[in-house]
PDB file of C-alpha atoms and ligand atoms in Angstrom:
ATOM      1  CA  MET A 428      76.671  60.903 136.589  1.00 58.00           C
ATOM      2  CA  PRO A 429      78.508  59.124 134.300  1.00 73.00           C
ATOM      3  CA  ASN A 430      77.802  56.944 131.707  1.00 82.00           C
ATOM      4  CA  ARG A 431      78.025  53.644 132.545  1.00 96.00           C
ATOM      5  CA  THR A 432      75.949  50.247 130.175  1.00 97.00           C
ATOM      6  CA  LYS A 433      73.680  48.285 131.852  1.00 98.00           C
ATOM      7  CA  LEU A 434      74.038  45.053 131.793  1.00 98.00           C
ATOM      8  CA  ILE A 435      71.657  42.752 132.463  1.00 98.00           C
ATOM      9  CA  ALA A 436      72.812  39.126 132.671  1.00 98.00           C
ATOM     10  CA  GLY A 437      71.046  35.577 133.659  1.00 98.00           C
ATOM     11  CA  ASN A 438      72.312  33.436 135.682  1.00 98.00           C
ATOM     12  CA  TRP A 439      70.910  29.951 133.854  1.00 98.00           C
ATOM     13  CA  LYS A 440      72.476  28.153 137.953  1.00 98.00           C
ATOM     14  CA  MET A 441      72.231  24.021 137.869  1.00 98.00           C
ATOM     15  CA  ASN A 442      69.556  24.515 134.616  1.00 98.00           C
ATOM     16  CA  ASN A 443      68.896  23.050 130.630  1.00 98.00           C
ATOM     17  CA  ASP A 444      70.174  20.125 129.553  1.00 98.00           C
ATOM     18  CA  VAL A 445      72.504  20.866 125.558  1.00 98.00           C
ATOM     19  CA  ALA A 446      69.135  20.002 124.298  1.00 98.00           C
ATOM     20  CA  ALA A 447      67.217  22.982 126.809  1.00 98.00           C
ATOM     21  CA  ALA A 448      69.407  24.895 126.262  1.00 98.00           C
ATOM     22  CA  ALA A 449      70.356  24.981 122.306  1.00 98.00           C
ATOM     23  CA  LYS A 450      66.464  25.963 121.994  1.00 98.00           C
ATOM     24  CA  LEU A 451      65.852  28.367 125.163  1.00 98.00           C
ATOM     25  CA  ALA A 452      69.596  29.834 123.057  1.00 98.00           C
ATOM     26  CA  ASP A 453      67.813  30.186 119.705  1.00 98.00           C
ATOM     27  CA  GLU A 454      65.120  31.468 121.616  1.00 98.00           C
ATOM     28  CA  LEU A 455      67.240  34.411 122.714  1.00 97.00           C
ATOM     29  CA  ALA A 456      68.584  34.778 120.269  1.00 97.00           C
ATOM     30  CA  GLU A 457      65.670  35.142 118.316  1.00 96.00           C
ATOM     31  CA  ALA A 458      63.823  37.488 120.837  1.00 96.00           C
ATOM     32  CA  LEU A 459      66.590  40.025 120.824  1.00 96.00           C
ATOM     33  CA  PRO A 460      68.681  40.315 117.379  1.00 94.00           C
ATOM     34  CA  GLU A 461      69.354  43.916 119.238  1.00 94.00           C
ATOM     35  CA  VAL A 462      69.488  45.310 122.215  1.00 95.00           C
ATOM     36  CA  PRO A 463      68.270  49.196 123.364  1.00 95.00           C
ATOM     37  CA  GLU A 464      70.874  51.467 123.172  1.00 95.00           C
ATOM     38  CA  GLY A 465      73.570  51.910 126.622  1.00 96.00           C
ATOM     39  CA  VAL A 466      72.452  47.990 127.250  1.00 98.00           C
ATOM     40  CA  GLU A 467      74.705  44.507 127.087  1.00 98.00           C
ATOM     41  CA  VAL A 468      72.893  41.609 127.506  1.00 98.00           C
ATOM     42  CA  LEU A 469      74.920  38.455 129.043  1.00 98.00           C
ATOM     43  CA  VAL A 470      73.735  34.555 129.715  1.00 98.00           C
ATOM     44  CA  CYS A 471      75.975  32.114 132.089  1.00 98.00           C
ATOM     45  CA  PRO A 472      75.350  28.578 131.879  1.00 98.00           C
ATOM     46  CA  PRO A 473      75.774  25.410 133.321  1.00 98.00           C
ATOM     47  CA  THR A 474      79.230  24.868 132.098  1.00 98.00           C
ATOM     48  CA  ILE A 475      78.032  21.843 129.978  1.00 98.00           C
ATOM     49  CA  ASP A 476      75.763  23.961 127.965  1.00 98.00           C
ATOM     50  CA  ILE A 477      78.400  27.004 127.118  1.00 98.00           C
ATOM     51  CA  THR A 478      79.756  25.601 123.560  1.00 98.00           C
ATOM     52  CA  THR A 479      76.332  24.960 122.893  1.00 98.00           C
ATOM     53  CA  VAL A 480      75.046  28.393 123.313  1.00 98.00           C
ATOM     54  CA  HIS A 481      78.168  29.832 122.397  1.00 98.00           C
ATOM     55  CA  ALA A 482      77.850  28.651 118.574  1.00 97.00           C
ATOM     56  CA  ARG A 483      74.012  29.138 119.109  1.00 96.00           C
ATOM     57  CA  MET A 484      73.811  32.477 119.267  1.00 95.00           C
ATOM     58  CA  GLN A 485      77.416  33.295 117.618  1.00 92.00           C
ATOM     59  CA  ALA A 486      74.999  36.315 115.933  1.00 91.00           C
ATOM     60  CA  ALA A 487      73.253  37.128 118.678  1.00 95.00           C
ATOM     61  CA  PRO A 488      74.224  40.792 119.668  1.00 96.00           C
ATOM     62  CA  ILE A 489      74.626  38.945 123.847  1.00 98.00           C
ATOM     63  CA  ALA A 490      77.164  37.820 126.058  1.00 98.00           C
ATOM     64  CA  LEU A 491      78.276  34.587 127.870  1.00 98.00           C
ATOM     65  CA  GLY A 492      79.870  33.861 130.710  1.00 98.00           C
ATOM     66  CA  ALA A 493      80.283  30.655 133.151  1.00 98.00           C
ATOM     67  CA  GLN A 494      79.430  29.939 136.575  1.00 98.00           C
ATOM     68  CA  ASN A 495      82.119  29.246 138.139  1.00 98.00           C
ATOM     69  CA  VAL A 496      86.211  28.944 137.920  1.00 98.00           C
ATOM     70  CA  TYR A 497      89.347  27.271 139.415  1.00 98.00           C
ATOM     71  CA  TRP A 498      91.979  30.055 139.357  1.00 98.00           C
ATOM     72  CA  GLU A 499      95.172  26.870 138.794  1.00 98.00           C
ATOM     73  CA  ALA A 500      96.024  26.781 135.274  1.00 97.00           C
ATOM     74  CA  LYS A 501      95.708  23.368 134.417  1.00 97.00           C
ATOM     75  CA  GLY A 502      96.318  19.828 136.435  1.00 98.00           C
ATOM     76  CA  ALA A 503      95.501  17.552 138.257  1.00 98.00           C
ATOM     77  CA  TYR A 504      91.593  19.485 139.757  1.00 98.00           C
ATOM     78  CA  THR A 505      88.962  16.963 138.689  1.00 98.00           C
ATOM     79  CA  GLY A 506      85.809  17.964 138.813  1.00 96.00           C
ATOM     80  CA  GLU A 507      87.344  22.774 137.434  1.00 98.00           C
ATOM     81  CA  SER A 508      87.221  24.929 134.571  1.00 98.00           C
ATOM     82  CA  SER A 509      90.572  27.433 134.459  1.00 98.00           C
ATOM     83  CA  CYS A 510      90.320  30.526 132.935  1.00 98.00           C
ATOM     84  CA  ASP A 511      92.108  29.838 129.740  1.00 98.00           C
ATOM     85  CA  MET A 512      89.789  26.621 128.769  1.00 98.00           C
ATOM     86  CA  LEU A 513      86.495  29.288 129.698  1.00 98.00           C
ATOM     87  CA  LYS A 514      87.475  31.896 127.236  1.00 98.00           C
ATOM     88  CA  SER A 515      88.284  29.370 124.729  1.00 97.00           C
ATOM     89  CA  ALA A 516      84.531  28.341 124.479  1.00 97.00           C
ATOM     90  CA  GLY A 517      83.809  31.936 124.194  1.00 97.00           C
ATOM     91  CA  CYS A 518      82.967  33.519 127.962  1.00 98.00           C
ATOM     92  CA  THR A 519      84.264  37.092 128.145  1.00 98.00           C
ATOM     93  CA  TYR A 520      82.497  36.701 131.798  1.00 98.00           C
ATOM     94  CA  CYS A 521      82.320  34.645 134.984  1.00 98.00           C
ATOM     95  CA  ILE A 522      79.991  35.361 138.562  1.00 98.00           C
ATOM     96  CA  ILE A 523      81.696  34.465 141.147  1.00 98.00           C
ATOM     97  CA  GLY A 524      81.142  34.347 145.089  1.00 96.00           C
ATOM     98  CA  HIS A 525      77.558  33.416 144.709  1.00 97.00           C
ATOM     99  CA  SER A 526      75.407  32.786 147.844  1.00 96.00           C
ATOM    100  CA  GLU A 527      75.263  29.555 146.986  1.00 96.00           C
ATOM    101  CA  ARG A 528      78.675  29.140 146.134  1.00 97.00           C
ATOM    102  CA  ARG A 529      79.637  30.020 149.215  1.00 96.00           C
ATOM    103  CA  GLY A 530      77.262  28.227 151.565  1.00 96.00           C
ATOM    104  CA  TYR A 531      76.424  24.770 149.451  1.00 97.00           C
ATOM    105  CA  PHE A 532      80.203  24.615 148.779  1.00 96.00           C
ATOM    106  CA  HIS A 533      82.131  26.703 151.522  1.00 97.00           C
ATOM    107  CA  GLU A 534      84.097  28.823 149.392  1.00 96.00           C
ATOM    108  CA  THR A 535      85.759  31.995 150.766  1.00 96.00           C
ATOM    109  CA  ASP A 536      85.916  35.216 149.889  1.00 94.00           C
ATOM    110  CA  GLU A 537      90.729  33.972 149.624  1.00 96.00           C
ATOM    111  CA  ASP A 538      88.986  31.925 146.907  1.00 97.00           C
ATOM    112  CA  MET A 539      86.924  34.610 144.951  1.00 97.00           C
ATOM    113  CA  ASN A 540      90.517  36.663 145.427  1.00 98.00           C
ATOM    114  CA  LYS A 541      92.014  34.135 143.453  1.00 98.00           C
ATOM    115  CA  LYS A 542      89.514  33.901 141.205  1.00 98.00           C
ATOM    116  CA  ALA A 543      89.098  37.334 140.832  1.00 98.00           C
ATOM    117  CA  LYS A 544      92.407  37.206 140.058  1.00 98.00           C
ATOM    118  CA  ALA A 545      92.726  34.371 137.635  1.00 98.00           C
ATOM    119  CA  LEU A 546      89.829  35.822 135.590  1.00 98.00           C
ATOM    120  CA  VAL A 547      91.147  39.160 135.504  1.00 98.00           C
ATOM    121  CA  ALA A 548      94.405  38.448 134.491  1.00 98.00           C
ATOM    122  CA  ALA A 549      93.049  36.278 131.610  1.00 98.00           C
ATOM    123  CA  GLY A 550      90.961  38.785 130.505  1.00 98.00           C
ATOM    124  CA  ILE A 551      87.308  37.343 131.304  1.00 98.00           C
ATOM    125  CA  VAL A 552      85.557  39.427 133.343  1.00 98.00           C
ATOM    126  CA  PRO A 553      84.882  38.890 137.432  1.00 98.00           C
ATOM    127  CA  VAL A 554      81.063  38.965 138.166  1.00 98.00           C
ATOM    128  CA  PHE A 555      81.980  39.051 141.687  1.00 98.00           C
ATOM    129  CA  CYS A 556      78.781  38.248 143.554  1.00 98.00           C
ATOM    130  CA  CYS A 557      78.261  39.775 147.195  1.00 98.00           C
ATOM    131  CA  GLY A 558      75.242  39.863 149.997  1.00 97.00           C
ATOM    132  CA  GLU A 559      74.511  39.259 153.280  1.00 97.00           C
ATOM    133  CA  PRO A 560      71.981  36.842 154.843  1.00 96.00           C
ATOM    134  CA  GLU A 561      68.369  37.459 156.039  1.00 94.00           C
ATOM    135  CA  GLU A 562      69.509  37.437 159.639  1.00 95.00           C
ATOM    136  CA  VAL A 563      72.318  40.080 159.055  1.00 96.00           C
ATOM    137  CA  ARG A 564      69.964  42.076 157.345  1.00 95.00           C
ATOM    138  CA  GLU A 565      67.926  42.432 160.396  1.00 93.00           C
ATOM    139  CA  ALA A 566      70.859  43.124 162.178  1.00 96.00           C
ATOM    140  CA  GLY A 567      71.603  45.995 160.545  1.00 96.00           C
ATOM    141  CA  THR A 568      74.686  45.323 159.870  1.00 98.00           C
ATOM    142  CA  TYR A 569      74.536  44.537 156.214  1.00 98.00           C
ATOM    143  CA  VAL A 570      75.613  47.202 154.537  1.00 98.00           C
ATOM    144  CA  ASP A 571      78.897  45.987 156.859  1.00 98.00           C
ATOM    145  CA  PHE A 572      78.563  43.023 155.770  1.00 98.00           C
ATOM    146  CA  VAL A 573      78.891  43.505 152.767  1.00 98.00           C
ATOM    147  CA  CYS A 574      81.138  45.718 151.406  1.00 98.00           C
ATOM    148  CA  ASN A 575      83.728  44.136 153.954  1.00 98.00           C
ATOM    149  CA  GLN A 576      82.102  40.502 151.624  1.00 98.00           C
ATOM    150  CA  VAL A 577      83.864  43.182 148.776  1.00 98.00           C
ATOM    151  CA  LYS A 578      87.314  44.462 150.725  1.00 98.00           C
ATOM    152  CA  ALA A 579      88.174  41.036 151.645  1.00 98.00           C
ATOM    153  CA  GLY A 580      86.947  39.309 147.577  1.00 98.00           C
ATOM    154  CA  LEU A 581      89.099  41.807 145.551  1.00 98.00           C
ATOM    155  CA  GLU A 582      91.837  42.263 147.777  1.00 98.00           C
ATOM    156  CA  GLY A 583      95.084  43.035 146.337  1.00 97.00           C
ATOM    157  CA  LEU A 584      92.867  42.603 141.669  1.00 98.00           C
ATOM    158  CA  GLU A 585      94.965  45.031 139.552  1.00 97.00           C
ATOM    159  CA  ILE A 586      92.299  46.531 137.288  1.00 97.00           C
ATOM    160  CA  LYS A 587      93.800  49.705 134.113  1.00 96.00           C
ATOM    161  CA  CYS A 588      89.410  49.868 133.046  1.00 97.00           C
ATOM    162  CA  PRO A 589      86.460  50.463 134.715  1.00 97.00           C
ATOM    163  CA  LYS A 590      85.393  47.213 132.341  1.00 97.00           C
ATOM    164  CA  GLN A 591      86.749  44.694 133.841  1.00 98.00           C
ATOM    165  CA  LEU A 592      85.098  43.942 136.688  1.00 98.00           C
ATOM    166  CA  VAL A 593      81.082  43.776 137.336  1.00 98.00           C
ATOM    167  CA  VAL A 594      80.108  43.776 141.002  1.00 98.00           C
ATOM    168  CA  ALA A 595      76.723  41.985 141.676  1.00 98.00           C
ATOM    169  CA  TYR A 596      74.289  42.829 144.722  1.00 98.00           C
ATOM    170  CA  GLU A 597      72.624  40.172 145.806  1.00 97.00           C
ATOM    171  CA  PRO A 598      70.492  39.491 149.125  1.00 96.00           C
ATOM    172  CA  ILE A 599      70.668  36.483 150.423  1.00 95.00           C
ATOM    173  CA  TRP A 600      67.289  36.593 151.799  1.00 93.00           C
ATOM    174  CA  ALA A 601      65.588  38.236 147.787  1.00 91.00           C
ATOM    175  CA  ILE A 602      66.690  35.343 146.004  1.00 88.00           C
ATOM    176  CA  GLY A 603      64.497  32.296 144.655  1.00 82.00           C
ATOM    177  CA  THR A 604      61.975  34.188 147.082  1.00 83.00           C
ATOM    178  CA  GLY A 605      60.058  36.174 145.421  1.00 78.00           C
ATOM    179  CA  LYS A 606      60.524  38.590 147.887  1.00 80.00           C
ATOM    180  CA  THR A 607      62.758  41.199 145.620  1.00 77.00           C
ATOM    181  CA  ALA A 608      64.452  43.814 147.763  1.00 88.00           C
ATOM    182  CA  THR A 609      62.969  47.917 146.969  1.00 94.00           C
ATOM    183  CA  ALA A 610      64.426  49.947 145.058  1.00 96.00           C
ATOM    184  CA  GLU A 611      65.796  52.306 147.758  1.00 97.00           C
ATOM    185  CA  ASP A 612      67.518  48.877 149.545  1.00 96.00           C
ATOM    186  CA  ALA A 613      69.152  48.630 146.415  1.00 97.00           C
ATOM    187  CA  GLN A 614      70.045  51.212 145.718  1.00 98.00           C
ATOM    188  CA  GLU A 615      71.482  51.979 149.652  1.00 98.00           C
ATOM    189  CA  VAL A 616      73.738  48.789 149.157  1.00 98.00           C
ATOM    190  CA  CYS A 617      74.985  49.181 145.888  1.00 98.00           C
ATOM    191  CA  GLY A 618      76.261  52.763 146.736  1.00 98.00           C
ATOM    192  CA  ALA A 619      77.911  51.811 149.796  1.00 98.00           C
ATOM    193  CA  ILE A 620      79.420  49.439 147.730  1.00 98.00           C
ATOM    194  CA  ARG A 621      80.913  51.885 145.243  1.00 98.00           C
ATOM    195  CA  GLU A 622      82.310  54.560 147.942  1.00 98.00           C
ATOM    196  CA  THR A 623      83.980  50.722 148.141  1.00 98.00           C
ATOM    197  CA  LEU A 624      85.438  50.762 144.922  1.00 98.00           C
ATOM    198  CA  LYS A 625      86.545  54.047 144.681  1.00 98.00           C
ATOM    199  CA  GLU A 626      88.384  53.667 148.276  1.00 98.00           C
ATOM    200  CA  MET A 627      90.019  50.431 146.862  1.00 98.00           C
ATOM    201  CA  PHE A 628      89.888  51.534 143.572  1.00 97.00           C
ATOM    202  CA  GLY A 629      90.224  55.413 142.776  1.00 97.00           C
ATOM    203  CA  GLU A 630      86.745  57.628 142.157  1.00 97.00           C
ATOM    204  CA  GLU A 631      86.955  57.462 137.948  1.00 95.00           C
ATOM    205  CA  LEU A 632      87.630  54.155 138.487  1.00 97.00           C
ATOM    206  CA  ALA A 633      84.705  53.411 140.507  1.00 98.00           C
ATOM    207  CA  ASP A 634      82.548  55.581 138.863  1.00 97.00           C
ATOM    208  CA  GLY A 635      82.800  53.226 135.784  1.00 97.00           C
ATOM    209  CA  ILE A 636      82.139  50.188 137.405  1.00 98.00           C
ATOM    210  CA  ARG A 637      79.308  48.421 136.680  1.00 98.00           C
ATOM    211  CA  VAL A 638      77.511  47.692 139.871  1.00 98.00           C
ATOM    212  CA  LEU A 639      74.393  44.909 140.055  1.00 98.00           C
ATOM    213  CA  TYR A 640      71.359  43.995 141.762  1.00 97.00           C
ATOM    214  CA  GLY A 641      70.047  40.371 142.331  1.00 96.00           C
ATOM    215  CA  GLY A 642      67.077  39.282 144.122  1.00 94.00           C
ATOM    216  CA  SER A 643      64.029  38.060 142.124  1.00 91.00           C
ATOM    217  CA  ALA A 644      64.710  40.567 139.484  1.00 94.00           C
ATOM    218  CA  LYS A 645      61.950  40.925 137.052  1.00 95.00           C
ATOM    219  CA  PRO A 646      60.280  42.636 133.901  1.00 97.00           C
ATOM    220  CA  GLY A 647      57.689  43.823 136.425  1.00 96.00           C
ATOM    221  CA  ASN A 648      60.566  45.467 139.304  1.00 95.00           C
ATOM    222  CA  ILE A 649      64.093  45.921 136.178  1.00 97.00           C
ATOM    223  CA  ALA A 650      62.334  49.891 135.176  1.00 97.00           C
ATOM    224  CA  GLU A 651      62.841  50.736 139.052  1.00 97.00           C
ATOM    225  CA  LEU A 652      65.397  49.269 140.214  1.00 97.00           C
ATOM    226  CA  VAL A 653      67.758  50.819 136.970  1.00 97.00           C
ATOM    227  CA  ALA A 654      66.262  53.655 137.446  1.00 97.00           C
ATOM    228  CA  LYS A 655      68.716  53.924 140.689  1.00 97.00           C
ATOM    229  CA  PRO A 656      72.201  55.588 140.257  1.00 97.00           C
ATOM    230  CA  ASP A 657      73.710  53.146 141.435  1.00 98.00           C
ATOM    231  CA  VAL A 658      71.628  50.220 139.911  1.00 98.00           C
ATOM    232  CA  ASP A 659      73.953  49.341 136.625  1.00 98.00           C
ATOM    233  CA  GLY A 660      71.437  46.273 136.003  1.00 98.00           C
ATOM    234  CA  ALA A 661      70.607  43.109 137.423  1.00 98.00           C
ATOM    235  CA  LEU A 662      71.839  38.823 137.480  1.00 98.00           C
ATOM    236  CA  VAL A 663      68.362  37.181 137.619  1.00 98.00           C
ATOM    237  CA  GLY A 664      67.866  33.707 138.132  1.00 97.00           C
ATOM    238  CA  GLY A 665      64.363  32.966 137.552  1.00 96.00           C
ATOM    239  CA  ALA A 666      63.107  34.694 135.150  1.00 97.00           C
ATOM    240  CA  SER A 667      66.475  34.785 132.771  1.00 98.00           C
ATOM    241  CA  LEU A 668      64.477  31.393 132.110  1.00 98.00           C
ATOM    242  CA  LYS A 669      62.583  31.971 129.942  1.00 98.00           C
ATOM    243  CA  ALA A 670      63.190  33.852 126.420  1.00 98.00           C
ATOM    244  CA  ALA A 671      60.181  36.752 126.894  1.00 97.00           C
ATOM    245  CA  ASP A 672      60.619  37.902 130.194  1.00 98.00           C
ATOM    246  CA  PHE A 673      63.806  37.567 130.241  1.00 98.00           C
ATOM    247  CA  ALA A 674      64.184  40.194 126.058  1.00 98.00           C
ATOM    248  CA  SER A 675      61.165  41.803 128.167  1.00 98.00           C
ATOM    249  CA  MET A 676      64.344  42.641 131.058  1.00 98.00           C
ATOM    250  CA  VAL A 677      66.736  44.387 128.494  1.00 98.00           C
ATOM    251  CA  VAL A 678      63.975  46.327 126.869  1.00 97.00           C
ATOM    252  CA  LYS A 679      62.735  47.808 129.910  1.00 97.00           C
ATOM    253  CA  ALA A 680      66.580  48.415 130.680  1.00 97.00           C
ATOM    254  CA  GLY A 681      66.888  50.030 127.663  1.00 95.00           C
ATOM    255  CA  GLU A 682      64.217  52.148 128.364  1.00 91.00           C
TER     256      GLU A 682
HETATM  257  C1  LIG B 849      70.791  34.807 141.922  1.00 88.87           C
HETATM  258  O1  LIG B 849      70.425  33.891 142.263  1.00 88.87           O
HETATM  259  O2  LIG B 849      72.062  34.894 140.502  1.00 88.87           O
HETATM  260  C2  LIG B 849      68.721  35.054 142.059  1.00 88.87           C
HETATM  261  C3  LIG B 849      69.440  36.523 141.340  1.00 88.87           C
HETATM  262  O3  LIG B 849      68.315  33.986 140.941  1.00 88.87           O
HETATM  263  P1  LIG B 849      66.634  34.530 141.616  1.00 88.87           P
HETATM  264  O4  LIG B 849      66.600  35.706 139.938  1.00 88.87           O
HETATM  265  O5  LIG B 849      65.706  33.925 141.366  1.00 88.87           O
HETATM  266  O6  LIG B 849      65.740  35.281 142.507  1.00 88.87           O
END
């Protein structure tokens, strides 16, 4: 099995004003003065908090990411941030395609595709999210549904090295609900995603691309999730807002 560095990524969503973000960043820097070998840590604060978190965590072994980006370079796009702006604020990763953006903000596969291409061109790693709603899971067509999201969102993306892309499988029915997919459920879909990535990018690249699981991941279930061969870490919402829980997940992912 290829030796992929595990990634534990925190998605703070729309939580923490600047003062609260500074406090959490300080707590994380203190809780994680170093990370276990073979594990990488990422936090994705709200855009308004990014520069503060960057300043607070400069000495910590924690990468910084954004939760959204716009694909144009600059201009009259009120409320948006470009790839270069994120880069100048210290981001090396950016979440795209989260089900909350697809659902509440009507973002489409075409939008994801433009964002993914702009990020890769700018040298920022997209954390491309995909995942099925409950009714698709119940209908039994979830593997095709998710693999089609991957094909549409990443079609034509040019990457030369596996570290240029991360995919996060986040079944919508498990996000913020406390209903975690079993490690077997996560492996089934993460494995199918890797097969799709092989078709798209070739076996060598796909073998090195990190595929994460997200959806009520927490200290109590992270070890069994990352023990699965195609689950290379987690995208963590709720549990990333408590430094002790998040740090414990990082440690457990390395054991
Ligand atoms: C998320 O929304 O990316 C997520 C995984 O949330 P939670 O961990 O709270 O389910």
